[in-house]
Every structure is written in structure tokens, then in C-alpha cells.
Amino acid sequence: MVGRQTAIERIAAFLIDMADRQGELAQIELPMSRQDIGDYLGLTIETVSRVLSRLRDKGVLKFHGLRTLEILKPDALRSLCE
């Protein structure tokens, strides 16, 4: 299924999964670097960074450091996975 998803769909699903694993918290700790996320999802680090920046610019995410982020609009993020 991952092979058929767009980059934004893959990253959105990954972030939702991380939030669910951490108790559905709004603020989550990413367990790996952007490079590792890219390797895990089959994307380049540039694509991961670009998508995360786009989600930040749309007000879906807010960053609190390199690996800590807050999901401001969880419904919007979930809709990207569908």
C-alpha cells in the first residue's frame, strides 16, 4: 500500500501512527531523523523536509525543535491519509 501513496499521504500516515503509539497526544516526539523517516517511507530527506514544511505552512503542524512537533489539525492530517 505504501508504494501507491503520495509522499504527503505516507508522511501523514506515519505521523498519525506515531501519535497513536504515543497515546494520541497532540505533541509527539519523532523517534528518528528526517533521513531515517525518508528511508523508512521510501522517500528522500528533501521530500520529507518539504512535506513537513508544507504541513507547517498550512497550520497542520507546529515544530518545537527538530524531533518534537505538535499536531494542530489532526482531522486535516487524517484526511490526507484517506
mmCIF file of N, CA and C in Angstrom:
data_model
loop_
_atom_site.group_PDB
_atom_site.id
_atom_site.type_symbol
_atom_site.label_atom_id
_atom_site.label_comp_id
_atom_site.label_asym_id
_atom_site.label_seq_id
_atom_site.Cartn_x
_atom_site.Cartn_y
_atom_site.Cartn_z
ATOM 1 N N MET A 1 0.815 -1.193 0.000
ATOM 2 C CA MET A 1 0.000 0.000 0.000
ATOM 3 C C MET A 1 0.863 1.262 0.000
ATOM 4 N N VAL A 2 1.983 1.231 0.722
ATOM 5 C CA VAL A 2 2.853 2.401 0.782
ATOM 6 C C VAL A 2 3.330 2.797 -0.605
ATOM 7 N N GLY A 3 3.551 1.818 -1.484
ATOM 8 C CA GLY A 3 4.027 2.103 -2.827
ATOM 9 C C GLY A 3 3.051 2.904 -3.663
ATOM 10 N N ARG A 4 1.782 2.879 -3.313
ATOM 11 C CA ARG A 4 0.760 3.588 -4.083
ATOM 12 C C ARG A 4 0.384 4.933 -3.481
ATOM 13 N N GLN A 5 0.924 5.255 -2.335
ATOM 14 C CA GLN A 5 0.587 6.520 -1.689
ATOM 15 C C GLN A 5 1.536 7.622 -2.144
ATOM 16 N N THR A 6 1.030 8.850 -2.136
ATOM 17 C CA THR A 6 1.887 10.004 -2.425
ATOM 18 C C THR A 6 2.759 10.270 -1.199
ATOM 19 N N ALA A 7 3.740 11.134 -1.370
ATOM 20 C CA ALA A 7 4.643 11.472 -0.267
ATOM 21 C C ALA A 7 3.875 12.063 0.909
ATOM 22 N N ILE A 8 2.959 12.961 0.632
ATOM 23 C CA ILE A 8 2.208 13.584 1.728
ATOM 24 C C ILE A 8 1.319 12.574 2.439
ATOM 25 N N GLU A 9 0.765 11.631 1.697
ATOM 26 C CA GLU A 9 -0.050 10.575 2.311
ATOM 27 C C GLU A 9 0.802 9.674 3.199
ATOM 28 N N ARG A 10 1.993 9.335 2.733
ATOM 29 C CA ARG A 10 2.892 8.491 3.526
ATOM 30 C C ARG A 10 3.288 9.173 4.829
ATOM 31 N N ILE A 11 3.654 10.439 4.730
ATOM 32 C CA ILE A 11 4.104 11.170 5.920
ATOM 33 C C ILE A 11 2.948 11.410 6.872
ATOM 34 N N ALA A 12 1.786 11.746 6.348
ATOM 35 C CA ALA A 12 0.610 11.941 7.203
ATOM 36 C C ALA A 12 0.283 10.661 7.955
ATOM 37 N N ALA A 13 0.303 9.528 7.265
ATOM 38 C CA ALA A 13 0.021 8.245 7.903
ATOM 39 C C ALA A 13 1.071 7.923 8.961
ATOM 40 N N PHE A 14 2.319 8.221 8.664
ATOM 41 C CA PHE A 14 3.403 7.999 9.621
ATOM 42 C C PHE A 14 3.189 8.837 10.878
ATOM 43 N N LEU A 15 2.849 10.111 10.712
ATOM 44 C CA LEU A 15 2.639 10.985 11.868
ATOM 45 C C LEU A 15 1.434 10.558 12.697
ATOM 46 N N ILE A 16 0.370 10.142 12.026
ATOM 47 C CA ILE A 16 -0.815 9.643 12.747
ATOM 48 C C ILE A 16 -0.443 8.393 13.538
ATOM 49 N N ASP A 17 0.327 7.498 12.922
ATOM 50 C CA ASP A 17 0.766 6.284 13.605
ATOM 51 C C ASP A 17 1.616 6.625 14.828
ATOM 52 N N MET A 18 2.526 7.581 14.694
ATOM 53 C CA MET A 18 3.366 7.992 15.820
ATOM 54 C C MET A 18 2.521 8.580 16.942
ATOM 55 N N ALA A 19 1.541 9.392 16.587
ATOM 56 C CA ALA A 19 0.649 9.987 17.592
ATOM 57 C C ALA A 19 -0.149 8.899 18.300
ATOM 58 N N ASP A 20 -0.658 7.933 17.547
ATOM 59 C CA ASP A 20 -1.423 6.830 18.133
ATOM 60 C C ASP A 20 -0.557 5.996 19.075
ATOM 61 N N ARG A 21 0.674 5.740 18.675
ATOM 62 C CA ARG A 21 1.592 4.942 19.507
ATOM 63 C C ARG A 21 1.957 5.665 20.805
ATOM 64 N N GLN A 22 1.930 7.004 20.767
ATOM 65 C CA GLN A 22 2.300 7.783 21.942
ATOM 66 C C GLN A 22 1.074 8.222 22.735
ATOM 67 N N GLY A 23 -0.023 7.517 22.551
ATOM 68 C CA GLY A 23 -1.216 7.795 23.338
ATOM 69 C C GLY A 23 -2.093 8.887 22.778
ATOM 70 N N GLU A 24 -2.037 9.061 21.452
ATOM 71 C CA GLU A 24 -2.848 10.066 20.756
ATOM 72 C C GLU A 24 -2.641 11.469 21.310
ATOM 73 N N LEU A 25 -1.409 11.771 21.675
ATOM 74 C CA LEU A 25 -1.066 13.100 22.164
ATOM 75 C C LEU A 25 -0.992 14.079 21.001
ATOM 76 N N ALA A 26 -1.291 15.334 21.278
ATOM 77 C CA ALA A 26 -1.174 16.358 20.239
ATOM 78 C C ALA A 26 0.302 16.639 19.953
ATOM 79 N N GLN A 27 1.135 16.597 20.991
ATOM 80 C CA GLN A 27 2.569 16.833 20.817
ATOM 81 C C GLN A 27 3.284 15.492 20.843
ATOM 82 N N ILE A 28 4.059 15.226 19.813
ATOM 83 C CA ILE A 28 4.735 13.933 19.713
ATOM 84 C C ILE A 28 6.228 14.113 19.504
ATOM 85 N N GLU A 29 6.950 13.083 19.894
ATOM 86 C CA GLU A 29 8.391 13.003 19.674
ATOM 87 C C GLU A 29 8.631 12.069 18.497
ATOM 88 N N LEU A 30 9.314 12.550 17.486
ATOM 89 C CA LEU A 30 9.654 11.691 16.358
ATOM 90 C C LEU A 30 10.786 10.764 16.788
ATOM 91 N N PRO A 31 10.642 9.466 16.552
ATOM 92 C CA PRO A 31 11.634 8.508 17.032
ATOM 93 C C PRO A 31 12.897 8.431 16.173
ATOM 94 N N MET A 32 12.921 9.179 15.066
ATOM 95 C CA MET A 32 14.051 9.088 14.152
ATOM 96 C C MET A 32 14.252 10.410 13.417
ATOM 97 N N SER A 33 15.385 10.521 12.755
ATOM 98 C CA SER A 33 15.705 11.723 11.984
ATOM 99 C C SER A 33 14.885 11.769 10.695
ATOM 100 N N ARG A 34 14.916 12.908 10.019
ATOM 101 C CA ARG A 34 14.224 13.027 8.735
ATOM 102 C C ARG A 34 14.798 12.047 7.709
ATOM 103 N N GLN A 35 16.111 11.845 7.752
ATOM 104 C CA GLN A 35 16.754 10.875 6.859
ATOM 105 C C GLN A 35 16.206 9.476 7.117
ATOM 106 N N ASP A 36 16.104 9.100 8.393
ATOM 107 C CA ASP A 36 15.588 7.777 8.741
ATOM 108 C C ASP A 36 14.110 7.633 8.373
ATOM 109 N N ILE A 37 13.344 8.701 8.554
ATOM 110 C CA ILE A 37 11.930 8.680 8.152
ATOM 111 C C ILE A 37 11.832 8.460 6.651
ATOM 112 N N GLY A 38 12.666 9.183 5.897
ATOM 113 C CA GLY A 38 12.685 9.020 4.448
ATOM 114 C C GLY A 38 13.025 7.593 4.041
ATOM 115 N N ASP A 39 14.051 7.022 4.669
ATOM 116 C CA ASP A 39 14.435 5.634 4.370
ATOM 117 C C ASP A 39 13.285 4.684 4.695
ATOM 118 N N TYR A 40 12.637 4.894 5.819
ATOM 119 C CA TYR A 40 11.534 4.040 6.258
ATOM 120 C C TYR A 40 10.345 4.115 5.297
ATOM 121 N N LEU A 41 10.074 5.322 4.782
ATOM 122 C CA LEU A 41 8.914 5.533 3.910
ATOM 123 C C LEU A 41 9.244 5.459 2.423
ATOM 124 N N GLY A 42 10.503 5.265 2.094
ATOM 125 C CA GLY A 42 10.895 5.204 0.685
ATOM 126 C C GLY A 42 10.907 6.572 0.020
ATOM 127 N N LEU A 43 11.311 7.596 0.774
ATOM 128 C CA LEU A 43 11.349 8.966 0.276
ATOM 129 C C LEU A 43 12.734 9.558 0.534
ATOM 130 N N THR A 44 13.074 10.609 -0.176
ATOM 131 C CA THR A 44 14.335 11.297 0.085
ATOM 132 C C THR A 44 14.162 12.234 1.275
ATOM 133 N N ILE A 45 15.278 12.601 1.891
ATOM 134 C CA ILE A 45 15.243 13.534 3.014
ATOM 135 C C ILE A 45 14.662 14.881 2.568
ATOM 136 N N GLU A 46 14.959 15.272 1.333
ATOM 137 C CA GLU A 46 14.434 16.538 0.815
ATOM 138 C C GLU A 46 12.912 16.508 0.727
ATOM 139 N N THR A 47 12.380 15.383 0.281
ATOM 140 C CA THR A 47 10.925 15.254 0.178
ATOM 141 C C THR A 47 10.288 15.278 1.557
ATOM 142 N N VAL A 48 10.876 14.576 2.514
ATOM 143 C CA VAL A 48 10.349 14.578 3.886
ATOM 144 C C VAL A 48 10.344 16.004 4.433
ATOM 145 N N SER A 49 11.449 16.703 4.280
ATOM 146 C CA SER A 49 11.542 18.080 4.783
ATOM 147 C C SER A 49 10.549 18.999 4.087
ATOM 148 N N ARG A 50 10.417 18.846 2.777
ATOM 149 C CA ARG A 50 9.493 19.680 2.009
ATOM 150 C C ARG A 50 8.041 19.450 2.452
ATOM 151 N N VAL A 51 7.657 18.200 2.638
ATOM 152 C CA VAL A 51 6.279 17.888 3.050
ATOM 153 C C VAL A 51 6.021 18.389 4.468
ATOM 154 N N LEU A 52 6.970 18.177 5.370
ATOM 155 C CA LEU A 52 6.785 18.675 6.734
ATOM 156 C C LEU A 52 6.670 20.198 6.755
ATOM 157 N N SER A 53 7.467 20.873 5.944
ATOM 158 C CA SER A 53 7.377 22.340 5.850
ATOM 159 C C SER A 53 6.031 22.778 5.288
ATOM 160 N N ARG A 54 5.536 22.054 4.293
ATOM 161 C CA ARG A 54 4.234 22.371 3.709
ATOM 162 C C ARG A 54 3.123 22.206 4.749
ATOM 163 N N LEU A 55 3.187 21.133 5.534
ATOM 164 C CA LEU A 55 2.190 20.908 6.587
ATOM 165 C C LEU A 55 2.286 21.989 7.666
ATOM 166 N N ARG A 56 3.492 22.426 7.961
ATOM 167 C CA ARG A 56 3.681 23.525 8.911
ATOM 168 C C ARG A 56 3.091 24.820 8.356
ATOM 169 N N ASP A 57 3.367 25.110 7.110
ATOM 170 C CA ASP A 57 2.879 26.345 6.487
ATOM 171 C C ASP A 57 1.352 26.383 6.387
ATOM 172 N N LYS A 58 0.732 25.207 6.279
ATOM 173 C CA LYS A 58 -0.733 25.133 6.220
ATOM 174 C C LYS A 58 -1.362 25.137 7.607
ATOM 175 N N GLY A 59 -0.532 25.185 8.647
ATOM 176 C CA GLY A 59 -1.046 25.230 10.011
ATOM 177 C C GLY A 59 -1.484 23.885 10.556
ATOM 178 N N VAL A 60 -1.060 22.803 9.915
ATOM 179 C CA VAL A 60 -1.413 21.462 10.382
ATOM 180 C C VAL A 60 -0.470 21.032 11.506
ATOM 181 N N LEU A 61 0.792 21.418 11.393
ATOM 182 C CA LEU A 61 1.815 21.061 12.368
ATOM 183 C C LEU A 61 2.500 22.304 12.908
ATOM 184 N N LYS A 62 3.054 22.165 14.097
ATOM 185 C CA LYS A 62 3.909 23.204 14.674
ATOM 186 C C LYS A 62 5.113 22.485 15.268
ATOM 187 N N PHE A 63 6.312 22.949 14.935
ATOM 188 C CA PHE A 63 7.528 22.306 15.415
ATOM 189 C C PHE A 63 8.019 22.950 16.695
ATOM 190 N N HIS A 64 8.503 22.110 17.594
ATOM 191 C CA HIS A 64 9.123 22.531 18.848
ATOM 192 C C HIS A 64 10.482 21.841 18.918
ATOM 193 N N GLY A 65 11.388 22.221 18.056
ATOM 194 C CA GLY A 65 12.677 21.550 17.957
ATOM 195 C C GLY A 65 12.697 20.630 16.750
ATOM 196 N N LEU A 66 13.796 19.895 16.610
ATOM 197 C CA LEU A 66 13.962 19.039 15.426
ATOM 198 C C LEU A 66 13.063 17.814 15.426
ATOM 199 N N ARG A 67 12.844 17.213 16.587
ATOM 200 C CA ARG A 67 12.088 15.955 16.630
ATOM 201 C C ARG A 67 10.792 16.041 17.421
ATOM 202 N N THR A 68 10.439 17.217 17.870
ATOM 203 C CA THR A 68 9.189 17.385 18.606
ATOM 204 C C THR A 68 8.248 18.232 17.778
ATOM 205 N N LEU A 69 7.039 17.743 17.585
ATOM 206 C CA LEU A 69 6.063 18.513 16.837
ATOM 207 C C LEU A 69 4.692 18.376 17.464
ATOM 208 N N GLU A 70 3.879 19.355 17.184
ATOM 209 C CA GLU A 70 2.511 19.393 17.684
ATOM 210 C C GLU A 70 1.568 19.300 16.497
ATOM 211 N N ILE A 71 0.608 18.417 16.591
ATOM 212 C CA ILE A 71 -0.393 18.283 15.532
ATOM 213 C C ILE A 71 -1.542 19.227 15.882
ATOM 214 N N LEU A 72 -1.629 20.325 15.157
ATOM 215 C CA LEU A 72 -2.639 21.350 15.429
ATOM 216 C C LEU A 72 -3.997 20.988 14.828
ATOM 217 N N LYS A 73 -3.971 20.296 13.695
ATOM 218 C CA LYS A 73 -5.202 19.924 12.995
ATOM 219 C C LYS A 73 -5.183 18.427 12.698
ATOM 220 N N PRO A 74 -5.486 17.604 13.713
ATOM 221 C CA PRO A 74 -5.427 16.155 13.489
ATOM 222 C C PRO A 74 -6.407 15.659 12.432
ATOM 223 N N ASP A 75 -7.580 16.284 12.340
ATOM 224 C CA ASP A 75 -8.552 15.846 11.330
ATOM 225 C C ASP A 75 -8.035 16.109 9.933
ATOM 226 N N ALA A 76 -7.360 17.231 9.733
ATOM 227 C CA ALA A 76 -6.781 17.537 8.426
ATOM 228 C C ALA A 76 -5.691 16.532 8.083
ATOM 229 N N LEU A 77 -4.899 16.180 9.081
ATOM 230 C CA LEU A 77 -3.822 15.206 8.854
ATOM 231 C C LEU A 77 -4.403 13.844 8.512
ATOM 232 N N ARG A 78 -5.447 13.437 9.238
ATOM 233 C CA ARG A 78 -6.081 12.148 8.961
ATOM 234 C C ARG A 78 -6.724 12.125 7.571
ATOM 235 N N SER A 79 -7.293 13.251 7.153
ATOM 236 C CA SER A 79 -7.930 13.297 5.829
ATOM 237 C C SER A 79 -6.921 13.115 4.712
ATOM 238 N N LEU A 80 -5.665 13.466 4.951
ATOM 239 C CA LEU A 80 -4.625 13.279 3.939
ATOM 240 C C LEU A 80 -4.284 11.808 3.745
ATOM 241 N N CYS A 81 -4.607 10.986 4.722
ATOM 242 C CA CYS A 81 -4.287 9.540 4.652
ATOM 243 C C CYS A 81 -5.354 8.766 3.891
ATOM 244 N N GLU A 82 -6.508 9.329 3.717
ATOM 245 C CA GLU A 82 -7.653 8.583 3.134
ATOM 246 C C GLU A 82 -7.690 8.635 1.635
#
